[in-house]
């Protein structure tokens, strides 16, 4: 049976990035833990590798975001979060209570999916939509506080 290359390694090579242990570990962690902060990624990667500096994880995230292997999400008032779901038209739901973030498919066709009137000559290639509210757990907790 022919040897099949790890898909994460293949993605790194295709993006022109060197394959390193930290890069593979970061992408593997994010694939199963989307919408995590850099510090959460660093803690998870330490579980996989045993030891890696937080700065190394930040560097990997920056390189992978630059190569469009990772998407950086920056909800206002919350730390940046990262995911490996890139290249499609999706948006996010963010809980105002706990910061939980979930994907939601694009609301109006292919990217950028929204064209603002009076775009001042800009060529729009992306629209970032963030829906804000309370997740089910926070909504229940909030309802209980209001009721008492």
C-alpha atoms as one frame of an Amber mdcrd trajectory, in Angstrom:
protein
   0.000   0.000   0.000   1.485   3.402  -0.942   2.325   5.797   1.866  -0.182
   8.648   2.161   1.188  11.981   3.319  -0.476  13.608   6.314  -2.998  16.167
   4.947  -1.740  18.866   7.325   1.806  18.417   6.046   0.522  18.551   2.472
  -1.392  21.800   3.177   1.722  23.400   4.693   3.860  22.417   1.701   1.202
  23.588  -0.771   1.168  26.969   0.982   4.950  27.216   0.654   5.582  26.788
   4.388   8.154  24.495   5.951   6.721  21.525   7.788   7.645  21.794  11.469
   6.346  20.045  14.568   4.736  23.196  15.997   3.034  24.063  12.687   1.592
  20.570  12.314   0.470  20.533  15.956  -1.192  23.976  15.723  -3.141  23.052
  12.582  -4.157  19.667  13.982  -5.284  21.269  17.259  -7.295  23.962  15.481
  -8.957  21.416  13.192 -10.559  19.784  16.223 -10.859  22.932  18.400 -12.081
  25.797  16.186 -12.529  29.341  17.464  -9.836  29.080  20.127  -7.562  31.858
  21.338  -3.800  31.795  20.841  -3.308  30.977  24.531  -5.780  28.083  24.279
  -3.978  26.832  21.169  -0.631  27.056  23.002  -1.978  25.016  25.930  -3.389
  22.402  23.547  -0.185  22.194  21.529   1.789  21.690  24.743  -0.402  18.644
  25.409   0.595  17.290  21.991   4.286  18.230  21.923   5.182  18.480  25.592
   6.879  21.838  25.243   6.479  24.852  22.989   6.712  28.545  23.746   3.675
  30.769  23.525   5.661  33.023  21.167   6.276  30.062  18.838   2.519  29.437
  18.700   1.848  33.123  17.943   4.463  32.951  15.166   2.878  29.796  13.701
  -0.591  31.358  13.813   0.691  34.496  12.059   2.460  32.481   9.342  -0.551
  30.228   8.804  -2.944  33.194   8.707  -0.683  34.890   6.154  -0.767  31.723
   4.036  -4.569  31.541   4.441  -4.385  28.175   6.211  -5.909  29.750   9.314
  -8.507  32.466   9.698  -8.174  35.033  12.473 -11.483  36.230  13.900 -11.461
  39.388  16.018 -14.823  39.908  17.719 -14.927  43.342  19.361 -14.131  43.211
  23.068 -12.873  39.612  22.906  -9.448  38.097  22.223  -8.708  37.007  18.659
  -9.792  33.487  17.828  -8.498  31.163  15.138  -9.983  28.479  12.915  -8.923
  26.327   9.971 -12.184  26.826   8.064 -11.008  29.187   5.327 -11.876  29.891
   1.740 -15.628  29.618   2.095 -18.326  32.129   2.792 -19.235  31.783   6.435
 -19.801  34.139   9.315 -19.919  33.861  13.103 -22.259  33.902  16.067 -20.611
  35.307  19.217 -22.062  35.100  22.717 -21.902  38.396  24.604 -21.825  36.486
  27.883 -19.066  33.893  27.529 -17.522  34.610  24.120 -18.528  31.240  22.654
 -18.173  31.443  18.869 -19.970  29.313  16.291 -19.929  29.206  12.506 -22.970
  30.172  10.469 -23.071  29.693   6.706 -22.982  32.750   4.460 -26.227  34.623
   4.281 -26.354  35.567   0.610 -24.389  33.477  -1.885 -20.653  33.405  -2.592
 -18.116  35.783  -1.043 -18.198  38.661  -0.466 -21.992  38.074  -0.235 -22.738
  41.704   0.604 -22.183  44.765  -1.549 -22.495  48.063   0.313 -24.141  50.926
  -1.520 -21.695  53.732  -2.220 -18.546  51.594  -1.878 -16.386  54.643  -2.769
 -14.659  52.767  -5.584 -13.490  49.902  -3.376 -13.296  46.440  -4.923 -14.923
  44.365  -2.182 -13.524  40.840  -1.790 -14.771  39.926   1.662 -17.525  40.824
   4.090 -17.253  39.865   7.741 -20.566  39.454   9.491 -20.748  38.792  13.222
 -24.056  38.023  14.867 -24.096  38.910  18.572 -26.369  37.484  21.242 -26.463
  35.008  24.105 -25.708  31.305  23.713 -28.297  28.899  25.166 -26.396  28.522
  28.478 -25.939  32.262  28.991 -29.516  33.003  27.887 -30.824  30.528  30.481
 -28.590  32.018  33.183 -29.624  35.561  32.191 -33.314  34.606  32.234 -32.910
  33.071  35.712 -31.232  36.271  37.010 -33.978  38.482  35.572 -36.709  36.231
  37.033 -35.359  36.377  40.590
